[in-house]
Coordinates of C-alpha atoms in Angstrom, one line a residue:
M1 CA 26.9 -0.9 22.1
T2 CA 26.6 2.6 21.7
E3 CA 22.8 3.7 22.0
Q4 CA 21.4 7.2 21.3
R5 CA 17.9 8.1 23.3
L6 CA 15.5 10.3 22.1
A7 CA 12.4 11.6 23.9
T8 CA 8.9 13.1 22.4
T9 CA 5.2 14.5 22.3
V10 CA 4.4 12.3 18.7
L11 CA 6.7 9.4 17.4
V12 CA 5.8 9.0 13.9
I13 CA 7.0 5.9 12.1
G14 CA 7.8 5.7 8.2
T15 CA 8.5 9.1 6.1
G16 CA 6.0 8.6 3.6
G17 CA 3.1 10.9 2.1
A18 CA 0.9 9.6 5.3
G19 CA 4.0 10.1 8.0
L20 CA 4.8 13.9 6.9
R21 CA 1.6 14.4 6.5
A22 CA 1.3 14.2 10.1
S23 CA 4.0 14.9 11.8
I24 CA 2.9 18.3 9.5
E25 CA -0.4 19.1 11.6
L26 CA 1.3 18.3 14.8
A27 CA 4.2 20.7 14.6
E28 CA 2.1 22.6 12.8
A29 CA 0.1 23.3 16.4
G30 CA 3.9 23.6 18.5
I31 CA 3.5 19.7 19.7
D32 CA 7.1 18.3 19.3
V33 CA 7.8 14.9 17.3
V34 CA 10.5 12.8 15.5
A35 CA 9.3 11.4 12.5
V36 CA 11.8 8.5 11.8
G37 CA 12.3 6.2 8.3
K38 CA 14.1 3.2 6.6
R39 CA 14.5 4.4 3.6
P40 CA 15.6 8.7 2.1
K41 CA 12.8 10.9 2.7
E42 CA 12.5 11.8 -0.4
D43 CA 12.1 8.3 -2.0
T44 CA 9.9 6.9 -0.4
H45 CA 7.8 4.5 -1.6
T46 CA 4.6 7.5 -2.0
S47 CA 6.7 9.0 -4.3
L48 CA 6.0 5.6 -6.8
A49 CA 2.4 6.7 -7.3
A50 CA 1.8 8.2 -10.9
G51 CA -1.6 9.0 -11.7
G52 CA -3.7 11.2 -10.0
I53 CA -4.9 12.2 -6.5
N54 CA -9.0 12.0 -5.8
A55 CA -11.3 14.7 -4.2
A56 CA -14.5 16.1 -5.3
L57 CA -14.1 19.8 -5.9
A58 CA -16.9 19.6 -9.2
T59 CA -13.6 21.8 -10.9
M60 CA -14.7 20.1 -13.7
D61 CA -17.2 18.6 -13.1
P62 CA -19.6 20.8 -10.7
E63 CA -22.9 18.2 -10.0
D64 CA -20.2 16.1 -8.7
S65 CA -19.8 15.6 -4.5
W66 CA -17.8 14.3 -1.3
Q67 CA -21.6 11.7 -1.7
Q68 CA -21.4 10.8 -4.8
H69 CA -16.9 9.8 -4.6
A70 CA -17.7 8.2 -1.3
A71 CA -20.6 6.1 -2.9
D72 CA -18.2 5.4 -5.6
T73 CA -15.7 4.4 -3.7
L74 CA -17.9 1.2 -1.5
K75 CA -19.8 0.4 -4.4
E76 CA -15.7 -0.6 -6.2
S77 CA -15.2 -2.2 -2.5
Y78 CA -17.8 -4.8 -2.8
L79 CA -18.7 -3.2 0.2
L80 CA -16.1 -4.0 2.3
G81 CA -15.0 -0.9 3.1
D82 CA -16.2 0.6 6.0
P83 CA -19.1 3.9 5.9
R84 CA -18.2 6.3 8.4
T85 CA -14.2 5.7 6.7
A86 CA -14.8 6.4 3.6
E87 CA -17.5 9.3 5.1
I88 CA -14.3 10.8 6.5
V89 CA -12.0 10.8 3.1
T90 CA -14.0 12.0 1.2
R91 CA -15.9 14.5 3.3
G92 CA -12.1 15.9 4.4
A93 CA -10.4 15.5 1.0
A94 CA -11.2 18.5 -0.2
P95 CA -9.6 20.3 2.5
G96 CA -6.6 17.7 1.7
I97 CA -6.1 19.8 -1.5
D98 CA -7.1 22.8 -0.2
D99 CA -3.3 21.9 2.7
L100 CA -1.4 20.9 -0.6
E101 CA -2.0 24.8 -2.4
R102 CA -0.9 26.1 1.0
Y103 CA 2.2 24.0 1.1
G104 CA 2.9 24.7 -2.2
M105 CA 2.1 22.2 -4.7
A106 CA 2.2 22.9 -8.1
F107 CA -0.7 20.9 -9.2
A108 CA -1.7 20.1 -13.3
R109 CA -3.6 23.5 -13.5
E110 CA -6.9 24.8 -16.7
E111 CA -6.4 28.1 -19.0
D112 CA -8.4 29.3 -16.1
G113 CA -6.5 28.9 -13.5
R114 CA -8.6 25.8 -11.5
I115 CA -7.4 22.7 -10.4
S116 CA -8.0 20.5 -13.4
Q117 CA -9.3 17.2 -13.0
R118 CA -9.5 13.9 -15.6
F119 CA -11.8 11.3 -15.1
F120 CA -10.1 7.8 -13.2
G121 CA -11.7 3.8 -14.1
A122 CA -15.4 3.8 -12.1
H123 CA -15.0 7.4 -11.0
K124 CA -18.1 8.3 -12.2
F125 CA -17.3 12.4 -12.4
R126 CA -14.4 14.2 -13.1
R127 CA -12.3 14.3 -10.1
T128 CA -8.4 13.7 -10.1
A129 CA -6.3 16.3 -9.8
F130 CA -2.6 15.1 -11.0
A131 CA 0.8 16.3 -11.8
G132 CA 1.6 15.0 -15.1
D133 CA 2.6 10.9 -14.2
Y134 CA 4.4 12.1 -10.8
T135 CA 1.6 13.7 -8.4
G136 CA 2.9 11.1 -6.4
L137 CA 6.6 12.0 -6.0
E138 CA 5.1 15.9 -6.5
I139 CA 3.4 15.1 -3.0
Q140 CA 6.0 14.0 -1.5
R141 CA 8.9 17.2 -2.4
T142 CA 6.2 19.3 -1.5
L143 CA 5.8 17.2 2.4
V144 CA 9.2 17.4 2.6
R145 CA 9.5 21.2 2.5
R146 CA 7.4 21.9 4.2
A147 CA 9.1 19.2 7.1
S148 CA 11.8 21.6 7.0
Q149 CA 10.0 24.7 7.0
L150 CA 8.4 23.5 10.5
D151 CA 12.6 22.5 11.5
I152 CA 10.4 18.2 12.2
P153 CA 14.2 16.5 13.0
L154 CA 13.0 13.8 9.8
L155 CA 15.9 10.8 10.9
D156 CA 16.5 9.0 7.4
S157 CA 17.2 5.5 7.6
V158 CA 16.5 3.9 11.7
Y159 CA 15.0 1.1 11.4
I160 CA 12.5 0.1 14.3
T161 CA 12.7 -3.1 15.6
R162 CA 10.1 -2.8 18.3
L163 CA 7.7 -0.9 19.6
L164 CA 7.3 -0.4 23.4
V165 CA 4.4 -1.2 25.5
H166 CA 3.2 -0.9 29.0
D167 CA 0.2 -2.2 30.3
G168 CA -1.6 -2.1 27.0
A169 CA 0.0 1.8 25.9
V170 CA 2.2 2.6 24.0
F171 CA 5.5 4.3 25.5
G172 CA 7.8 4.5 22.6
A173 CA 10.3 2.2 20.4
Y174 CA 13.2 0.9 19.6
G175 CA 15.9 0.6 16.9
F176 CA 19.6 1.1 15.1
D177 CA 21.0 2.9 12.1
L178 CA 21.3 1.4 9.1
S179 CA 25.3 2.9 8.8
N180 CA 27.1 2.7 11.6
G181 CA 24.4 0.0 14.2
T182 CA 23.3 2.9 16.6
R183 CA 21.0 1.6 18.5
Y184 CA 18.4 4.4 19.6
L185 CA 15.7 4.3 22.9
I186 CA 13.2 6.9 21.8
H187 CA 10.6 7.7 24.9
A188 CA 7.4 9.2 23.1
D189 CA 3.8 9.7 25.4
A190 CA 1.9 8.8 21.5
V191 CA 3.1 6.4 18.7
I192 CA 1.6 7.6 15.0
L193 CA 2.6 4.1 12.8
A194 CA 3.1 5.1 8.8
A195 CA 5.6 2.3 7.8
G196 CA 3.4 0.9 5.0
G197 CA 2.3 -2.6 3.6
H198 CA 3.1 -6.1 2.2
T199 CA 2.9 -6.2 -0.1
R200 CA 6.8 -7.5 -1.0
V201 CA 5.9 -11.0 0.2
W202 CA 5.6 -11.7 -3.5
R203 CA 7.2 -12.1 -5.8
R204 CA 6.7 -9.7 -8.1
T205 CA 6.0 -6.2 -6.9
S206 CA 5.1 -3.2 -8.0
S207 CA 7.1 -1.8 -4.5
R208 CA 11.1 -2.0 -4.7
R209 CA 13.3 -4.0 -1.6
D210 CA 13.6 -4.0 1.3
E211 CA 9.9 -1.4 1.7
N212 CA 6.7 -3.2 2.5
T213 CA 7.6 -6.7 4.1
G214 CA 4.9 -6.0 6.8
D215 CA 7.1 -3.7 9.1
S216 CA 3.7 -2.2 10.4
F217 CA 2.0 -5.4 10.5
R218 CA 4.4 -6.5 12.9
L219 CA 5.7 -4.4 14.8
A220 CA 1.3 -3.0 15.8
V221 CA 0.9 -7.3 16.3
E222 CA 4.0 -8.1 18.2
A223 CA 2.4 -4.9 20.2
G224 CA -1.0 -6.5 21.2
A225 CA -3.0 -4.4 18.4
R226 CA -4.6 -6.9 15.4
L227 CA -4.2 -6.9 11.7
R228 CA -8.0 -6.2 9.1
D229 CA -8.9 -7.9 5.6
P230 CA -5.1 -9.0 5.5
E231 CA -6.3 -11.1 2.1
L232 CA -7.5 -8.2 0.3
V233 CA -4.0 -7.2 -1.4
Q234 CA -4.8 -5.7 -5.5
F235 CA -2.6 -6.3 -8.1
H236 CA -2.2 -4.3 -10.3
P237 CA -2.2 -5.6 -14.0
S238 CA 0.8 -4.5 -15.4
G239 CA 3.9 -5.6 -14.0
I240 CA 6.9 -5.8 -15.8
I241 CA 9.1 -8.9 -15.8
E242 CA 12.6 -7.9 -16.9
P243 CA 14.8 -6.9 -15.8
E244 CA 15.0 -9.8 -13.0
N245 CA 16.0 -6.9 -10.2
A246 CA 13.1 -4.8 -11.2
A247 CA 10.3 -7.8 -12.0
G248 CA 6.6 -6.5 -10.8
T249 CA 7.6 -2.5 -11.8
L250 CA 4.3 -0.2 -13.1
V251 CA 4.3 0.1 -16.3
S252 CA 0.8 3.3 -15.4
E253 CA -2.9 2.2 -16.3
A254 CA -2.6 5.5 -17.6
A255 CA -0.6 3.8 -20.9
R256 CA -4.6 1.8 -21.1
G257 CA -6.1 5.0 -20.4
E258 CA -4.6 6.2 -23.2
G259 CA -5.4 4.1 -26.0
G260 CA -2.8 1.4 -25.4
V261 CA -4.7 -2.5 -26.3
L262 CA -3.5 -6.2 -24.4
R263 CA -2.8 -8.7 -25.9
N264 CA -2.0 -12.6 -25.7
A265 CA 1.1 -14.7 -27.3
L266 CA -1.7 -15.5 -30.6
G267 CA -2.1 -12.0 -31.1
E268 CA -6.1 -11.7 -30.0
R269 CA -7.1 -9.0 -27.4
Y270 CA -8.2 -10.9 -24.9
M271 CA -10.8 -8.8 -23.6
S272 CA -13.6 -9.4 -25.3
R273 CA -13.9 -12.2 -24.1
Y274 CA -13.8 -10.7 -19.6
D275 CA -15.5 -7.4 -19.6
P276 CA -16.0 -6.5 -23.6
E277 CA -17.6 -3.3 -22.8
R278 CA -14.3 -1.7 -21.2
M279 CA -12.3 -4.2 -22.4
E280 CA -8.5 -2.6 -21.0
L281 CA -10.5 0.1 -19.0
S282 CA -12.0 -2.0 -16.9
T283 CA -11.6 -1.9 -12.6
R284 CA -8.0 -3.1 -11.8
D285 CA -9.8 -6.9 -10.4
R286 CA -11.4 -8.7 -13.7
V287 CA -8.0 -7.1 -16.1
A288 CA -5.6 -8.9 -13.5
L289 CA -7.4 -11.8 -13.1
A290 CA -8.0 -12.4 -17.1
S291 CA -4.0 -11.2 -17.8
Y292 CA -3.7 -14.2 -15.2
T293 CA -6.2 -16.2 -16.8
E294 CA -4.4 -15.9 -20.1
I295 CA -0.8 -16.6 -19.2
K296 CA -2.6 -19.9 -15.9
E297 CA -4.8 -21.2 -19.6
G298 CA -1.8 -21.4 -21.9
R299 CA -1.5 -18.3 -24.1
G300 CA 1.1 -16.5 -22.6
T301 CA 4.3 -15.2 -24.0
P302 CA 7.3 -17.0 -22.8
N303 CA 8.2 -15.8 -20.5
G304 CA 4.7 -15.6 -18.9
G305 CA 2.9 -12.0 -19.7
V306 CA 1.1 -10.8 -22.1
W307 CA 2.4 -7.8 -24.3
L308 CA 0.6 -4.2 -22.9
D309 CA 1.0 -2.2 -27.1
V310 CA 0.4 1.7 -27.7
S311 CA 2.9 2.2 -30.2
H312 CA -0.7 3.0 -32.8
L313 CA -0.6 6.5 -30.7
P314 CA 1.2 9.1 -31.9
R315 CA 4.7 9.0 -31.2
Q316 CA 4.1 13.7 -29.4
T317 CA 0.8 11.4 -27.6
I318 CA 3.3 8.3 -25.9
M319 CA 5.6 12.1 -25.2
A320 CA 2.9 14.2 -23.7
R321 CA 1.5 11.3 -21.4
L322 CA 3.1 8.9 -20.8
P323 CA 6.9 10.4 -20.0
R324 CA 8.0 8.4 -17.0
V325 CA 6.6 4.8 -18.6
Y326 CA 8.9 5.3 -21.9
Q327 CA 11.2 6.4 -19.3
T328 CA 11.2 3.6 -17.6
L329 CA 11.3 0.6 -20.2
L330 CA 13.6 2.2 -22.0
E331 CA 16.1 2.9 -19.2
L332 CA 15.1 -0.8 -18.4
Q333 CA 15.1 -2.9 -21.3
M334 CA 16.3 -0.3 -24.0
L335 CA 12.3 -0.7 -25.6
D336 CA 11.2 1.8 -27.7
I337 CA 7.5 1.5 -26.5
T338 CA 6.6 4.0 -29.8
R339 CA 7.6 0.7 -31.7
D340 CA 7.3 -2.0 -30.2
P341 CA 4.7 -4.3 -27.3
I342 CA 6.2 -4.5 -23.5
E343 CA 5.4 -7.7 -21.5
V344 CA 3.7 -7.1 -18.9
A345 CA 2.2 -9.6 -15.7
P346 CA 0.1 -8.4 -12.1
T347 CA 2.0 -8.3 -9.9
A348 CA 1.3 -7.5 -6.0
H349 CA 0.5 -3.7 -5.4
Y350 CA -0.9 -2.5 -2.7
S351 CA -2.8 -3.9 1.1
M352 CA -5.9 -2.6 0.7
G353 CA -6.6 -3.5 4.9
G354 CA -4.0 -3.3 7.0
V355 CA -3.8 -2.5 10.7
W356 CA -7.1 -2.6 12.7
V357 CA -8.2 1.2 13.8
R358 CA -10.9 3.0 14.6
P359 CA -12.8 5.0 11.2
E360 CA -12.9 7.8 14.3
D361 CA -9.3 8.6 14.8
H362 CA -7.6 5.5 13.5
S363 CA -6.8 4.4 16.7
T364 CA -6.1 0.7 17.6
D365 CA -6.0 -1.4 20.1
V366 CA -3.8 -0.2 21.7
R367 CA -3.4 3.1 24.3
G368 CA -1.9 6.0 22.6
L369 CA -0.3 4.0 18.8
Y370 CA -2.5 4.8 15.4
A371 CA -2.4 4.0 12.1
I372 CA -2.7 4.9 8.6
G373 CA -1.3 4.8 5.3
E374 CA -0.7 1.6 2.6
A375 CA -0.8 0.6 7.7
S376 CA -3.9 0.6 8.0
S377 CA -7.8 -0.7 7.0
G378 CA -10.8 -0.2 6.7
L379 CA -11.5 2.2 3.8
H380 CA -10.7 0.5 0.3
G381 CA -12.3 -2.6 1.0
A382 CA -12.0 -5.7 -1.7
N383 CA -10.6 -2.8 -4.7
R384 CA -8.9 0.8 -4.1
L385 CA -10.4 3.6 -6.5
G386 CA -7.5 4.8 -7.7
G387 CA -5.8 8.1 -6.2
N388 CA -8.0 7.2 -3.4
S389 CA -5.1 6.3 -1.6
L390 CA -2.9 9.7 -1.8
I391 CA -5.8 11.3 -0.6
E392 CA -6.9 9.1 2.1
L393 CA -3.4 9.7 3.9
L394 CA -3.7 13.1 3.5
V395 CA -7.2 13.6 5.3
Y396 CA -5.6 11.0 8.4
G397 CA -2.3 12.5 8.6
R398 CA -3.9 15.7 9.4
I399 CA -6.7 12.9 12.1
T400 CA -3.7 11.3 13.3
G401 CA -2.1 14.2 13.5
Q402 CA -4.9 16.0 15.7
A403 CA -5.8 12.6 18.0
A404 CA -2.2 11.8 18.7
A405 CA -1.7 15.4 21.1
Y406 CA -4.0 14.0 23.2
S407 CA -0.9 13.2 24.8
E408 CA -0.3 16.4 25.9
S409 CA -2.2 16.0 28.3
L410 CA -1.4 13.5 30.8
T411 CA -0.1 13.4 33.7
A412 CA 2.4 10.7 33.1
Q413 CA 3.2 8.0 30.9
P414 CA 4.5 4.9 32.5
R415 CA 7.5 3.3 31.8
S416 CA 8.2 0.2 31.3
A417 CA 12.5 -1.5 31.8
S418 CA 11.6 -4.9 30.8
A419 CA 9.5 -4.1 27.5
V420 CA 13.5 -1.9 26.8
A421 CA 16.1 -4.7 28.0
G422 CA 13.5 -7.3 25.8
A423 CA 13.6 -4.8 22.6
R424 CA 17.4 -4.6 23.2
A425 CA 18.1 -8.2 23.9
E426 CA 15.8 -9.8 20.7
V427 CA 18.5 -7.1 18.5
D428 CA 21.2 -8.4 20.8
K429 CA 19.5 -12.1 19.9
V430 CA 19.6 -11.6 15.8
L431 CA 23.2 -9.7 15.9
A432 CA 24.9 -13.0 17.4
A433 CA 22.9 -15.9 14.7
D434 CA 25.5 -17.0 13.2
G435 CA 23.4 -20.3 11.3
P436 CA 23.8 -21.5 7.8
E437 CA 21.1 -20.1 7.0
N438 CA 21.1 -17.1 4.3
V439 CA 18.5 -14.5 5.1
R440 CA 18.3 -13.5 1.7
A441 CA 16.9 -17.2 0.6
L442 CA 14.7 -17.3 3.2
Q443 CA 12.7 -13.8 1.9
R444 CA 13.2 -15.4 -1.8
A445 CA 10.9 -18.6 -0.2
I446 CA 8.7 -16.6 1.2
R447 CA 7.8 -14.3 -2.2
N448 CA 8.0 -18.2 -4.1
T449 CA 4.9 -19.5 -1.8
M450 CA 3.0 -16.3 -2.0
T451 CA 3.2 -16.2 -5.4
E452 CA 2.3 -19.7 -6.0
H453 CA -1.1 -20.0 -3.3
A454 CA -1.6 -16.5 -2.5
G455 CA -1.8 -15.3 -5.8
V456 CA -4.7 -13.3 -7.8
V457 CA -6.2 -17.0 -8.4
R458 CA -6.5 -18.7 -4.7
D459 CA -7.9 -22.4 -2.9
E460 CA -7.8 -24.0 -0.2
Q461 CA -6.0 -26.6 -1.5
G462 CA -3.1 -24.2 -2.2
L463 CA -3.6 -22.0 0.9
R464 CA -3.1 -24.9 2.7
A465 CA 0.7 -26.1 0.9
G466 CA 1.1 -22.5 1.4
L467 CA 1.1 -22.7 5.6
A468 CA 2.2 -26.3 6.0
E469 CA 5.4 -24.2 3.6
L470 CA 6.0 -21.8 5.7
D471 CA 5.8 -23.6 9.2
L472 CA 8.8 -24.6 7.2
I473 CA 10.4 -21.4 7.3
E474 CA 9.7 -20.5 9.9
K475 CA 11.7 -23.5 11.2
R476 CA 14.8 -22.4 8.7
M477 CA 15.0 -18.6 10.6
E478 CA 15.3 -20.6 14.0
N479 CA 19.2 -20.5 11.9
V480 CA 20.1 -18.5 10.2
G481 CA 22.5 -16.4 10.6
V482 CA 23.3 -12.3 10.4
H483 CA 26.6 -9.9 9.0
P484 CA 26.3 -6.8 9.1
D485 CA 29.5 -5.6 7.6
I486 CA 31.6 -2.7 6.2
A487 CA 28.4 -1.2 4.6
G488 CA 26.4 -1.7 6.7
F489 CA 23.2 -2.8 9.1
Q490 CA 21.7 -3.7 5.9
D491 CA 22.0 -7.2 6.6
L492 CA 20.8 -7.1 10.3
A493 CA 17.6 -5.3 8.2
H494 CA 16.4 -7.9 6.2
A495 CA 16.5 -10.6 9.7
F496 CA 13.9 -7.7 10.3
D497 CA 11.8 -7.6 6.8
L498 CA 12.0 -11.5 7.5
K499 CA 9.9 -11.8 10.8
S500 CA 7.5 -9.1 9.3
A501 CA 7.1 -11.3 6.7
A502 CA 6.9 -14.3 7.4
L503 CA 4.0 -12.4 9.8
A504 CA 1.9 -10.7 6.8
A505 CA 2.5 -14.2 5.4
R506 CA 0.7 -16.3 7.6
A507 CA -2.3 -13.7 8.4
T508 CA -2.1 -12.7 4.6
L509 CA -3.0 -17.1 4.4
E510 CA -5.0 -17.9 7.3
A511 CA -7.7 -15.2 5.8
A512 CA -7.4 -15.7 2.5
L513 CA -8.3 -19.8 3.6
E514 CA -11.0 -17.9 6.4
R515 CA -12.6 -16.4 3.2
R516 CA -14.6 -18.6 1.1
E517 CA -15.9 -16.2 -1.1
T518 CA -15.1 -14.4 -4.5
R519 CA -14.7 -10.2 -3.6
G520 CA -13.1 -7.9 -5.8
C521 CA -9.4 -8.7 -5.8
H522 CA -9.4 -11.8 -3.5
N523 CA -10.6 -14.8 -6.9
R524 CA -11.0 -18.1 -5.3
S525 CA -11.5 -21.0 -7.8
D526 CA -13.0 -23.6 -5.5
F527 CA -15.2 -21.1 -3.9
P528 CA -16.5 -18.2 -7.6
E529 CA -19.9 -17.1 -6.2
T530 CA -20.0 -14.0 -4.0
D531 CA -20.9 -15.2 0.0
P532 CA -23.3 -12.9 1.0
A533 CA -22.6 -14.2 4.0
F534 CA -18.4 -12.8 4.0
L535 CA -20.6 -9.1 3.7
V536 CA -17.4 -9.0 6.7
N537 CA -14.3 -7.8 7.3
L538 CA -11.7 -10.5 8.6
V539 CA -9.8 -9.7 11.5
W540 CA -6.5 -11.6 12.7
S541 CA -3.6 -12.2 15.6
P542 CA -1.6 -14.4 16.2
K543 CA -4.4 -15.2 19.3
T544 CA -7.4 -15.3 18.4
G545 CA -6.9 -16.3 14.6
V546 CA -9.5 -15.0 12.0
A547 CA -12.5 -13.4 13.1
H548 CA -16.1 -11.8 11.3
E549 CA -16.5 -8.5 11.7
S550 CA -19.6 -6.7 11.2
I551 CA -19.9 -3.2 9.4
P552 CA -21.8 -0.7 9.8
P553 CA -24.8 -0.2 6.6
V554 CA -24.7 3.2 4.1
P555 CA -26.4 5.8 5.2
E556 CA -29.5 6.5 2.8
E557 CA -27.5 9.9 0.6
I558 CA -23.9 7.9 -0.2
A559 CA -26.2 4.6 -1.2
S560 CA -28.9 6.1 -3.4
L561 CA -25.5 7.0 -5.6
M562 CA -24.4 3.5 -5.6
A563 CA -24.9 2.3 -9.6
E564 CA -23.0 0.9 -12.2
V565 CA -20.2 3.5 -13.3
S566 CA -19.5 3.6 -17.1
A567 CA -16.2 3.4 -18.1
E568 CA -17.1 5.9 -21.5
G569 CA -13.8 8.0 -21.7
K570 CA -12.3 7.8 -19.0
L571 CA -8.7 6.8 -17.2
V572 CA -8.7 4.0 -15.4
E573 CA -7.7 3.5 -11.7

């Protein structure tokens, strides 16, 4: 098998918004960087982010401040967000927007030229900048363009199977080309992990096939890092149900923000039972729980969903404000949303936990290894504010790029021939696997287990049943067959995705079992109250299981601003 060798100062794994922003920071400082991604760089997960990006620019509401943005973020995190992380992101938000402007991003603007900002749920002021309902796509295009101006090598369709570690320090990574199977041995003094979250381990998810399969979690943990809060997963209230291959595709929350209403199969507008004041503009965790409850108690549609209806809105409003939703439903279901309601159900949307990192520079337990974006943890706690994920990846992309440059000062970088041999042997072994078990079928089994036992509502019995099922699936994984064909080495990638999914599922189930309370996105029917004893982050590794980690106190200047935020006139998150 041919093997290509590369050497660079910093290797970035993942070419979405976080990975590109870090790469740009390094290249602008004149530091050697290579970025690799398993998806085409124009089509990473970032490009699906619709709503907007948050920063207290105060262009619309002069009284807004970074302190207020931090207060809203921590309040909505149900106090599980890290106050230092929140401060770093909210203080760094305006410079993050400046960076995008410098790279040529076209934001929606007011007539006098200032950046337009709109309300999102649970934000006190208008602080969400946007570009139609294609904000993430616009950010991704802007960063790709800037990266190409800087001649940053962006290698598409390279799948990383293992980080190379010697004596507690990272020295590169190993992987292969998805189209022709060429192996890659990449030596690097520092590695930035920006390969997304783990929402694809549920059956209905807003992630597409073969992305967000928990790759970051497995790569980091096998290198010696830990995970924080893997059980805290945001379920988005409105994912479509059909067709099967697109189940979970999002209907943007802008649909509710513009006046869409939710009804059950009996035609009742049920949010009045769950949040009579905010109704459909309640927070994500509450709306998702409400819909789940209606479906579970038998008031759902025959397909197991609820109706989201915008057909009472003027056609012009729908075409101007919800063009992507209109287009998507027409393409996938031949459904005209100006006339008919949309059948939706809660869908796994965002990993709020992730690799354990330090707030200052997102470094991990492994020397020279950093994690950013949805791969990391610390900001969102038990509920993420819409628009915060895009600003987080810009702020920490910049900071981590600067931090990883430390490797310029290394006098030497120890490597390990046995670590490289181990990575090679692992790929050889998976390639040679010729058992009767089908990788795709096992992936589906994990998704069924997680959907059944670790969805919107959980309990001890279900989580234990989920772990028992996972034990059996892991046994079956020992007998998979892997068969690359003329079309490429996707089958090999799926086998590694499966390993990642199993690890991410185990971390999620074990941490969910340990968190014996209900808080934000984490609903335990057997522990319906929030328990002050669980005002902690749960940190997981296969060696140590789940440990409790205390959260530093919120500084007074932020704590004094943490009031309830009303939903009047706001787009939801």
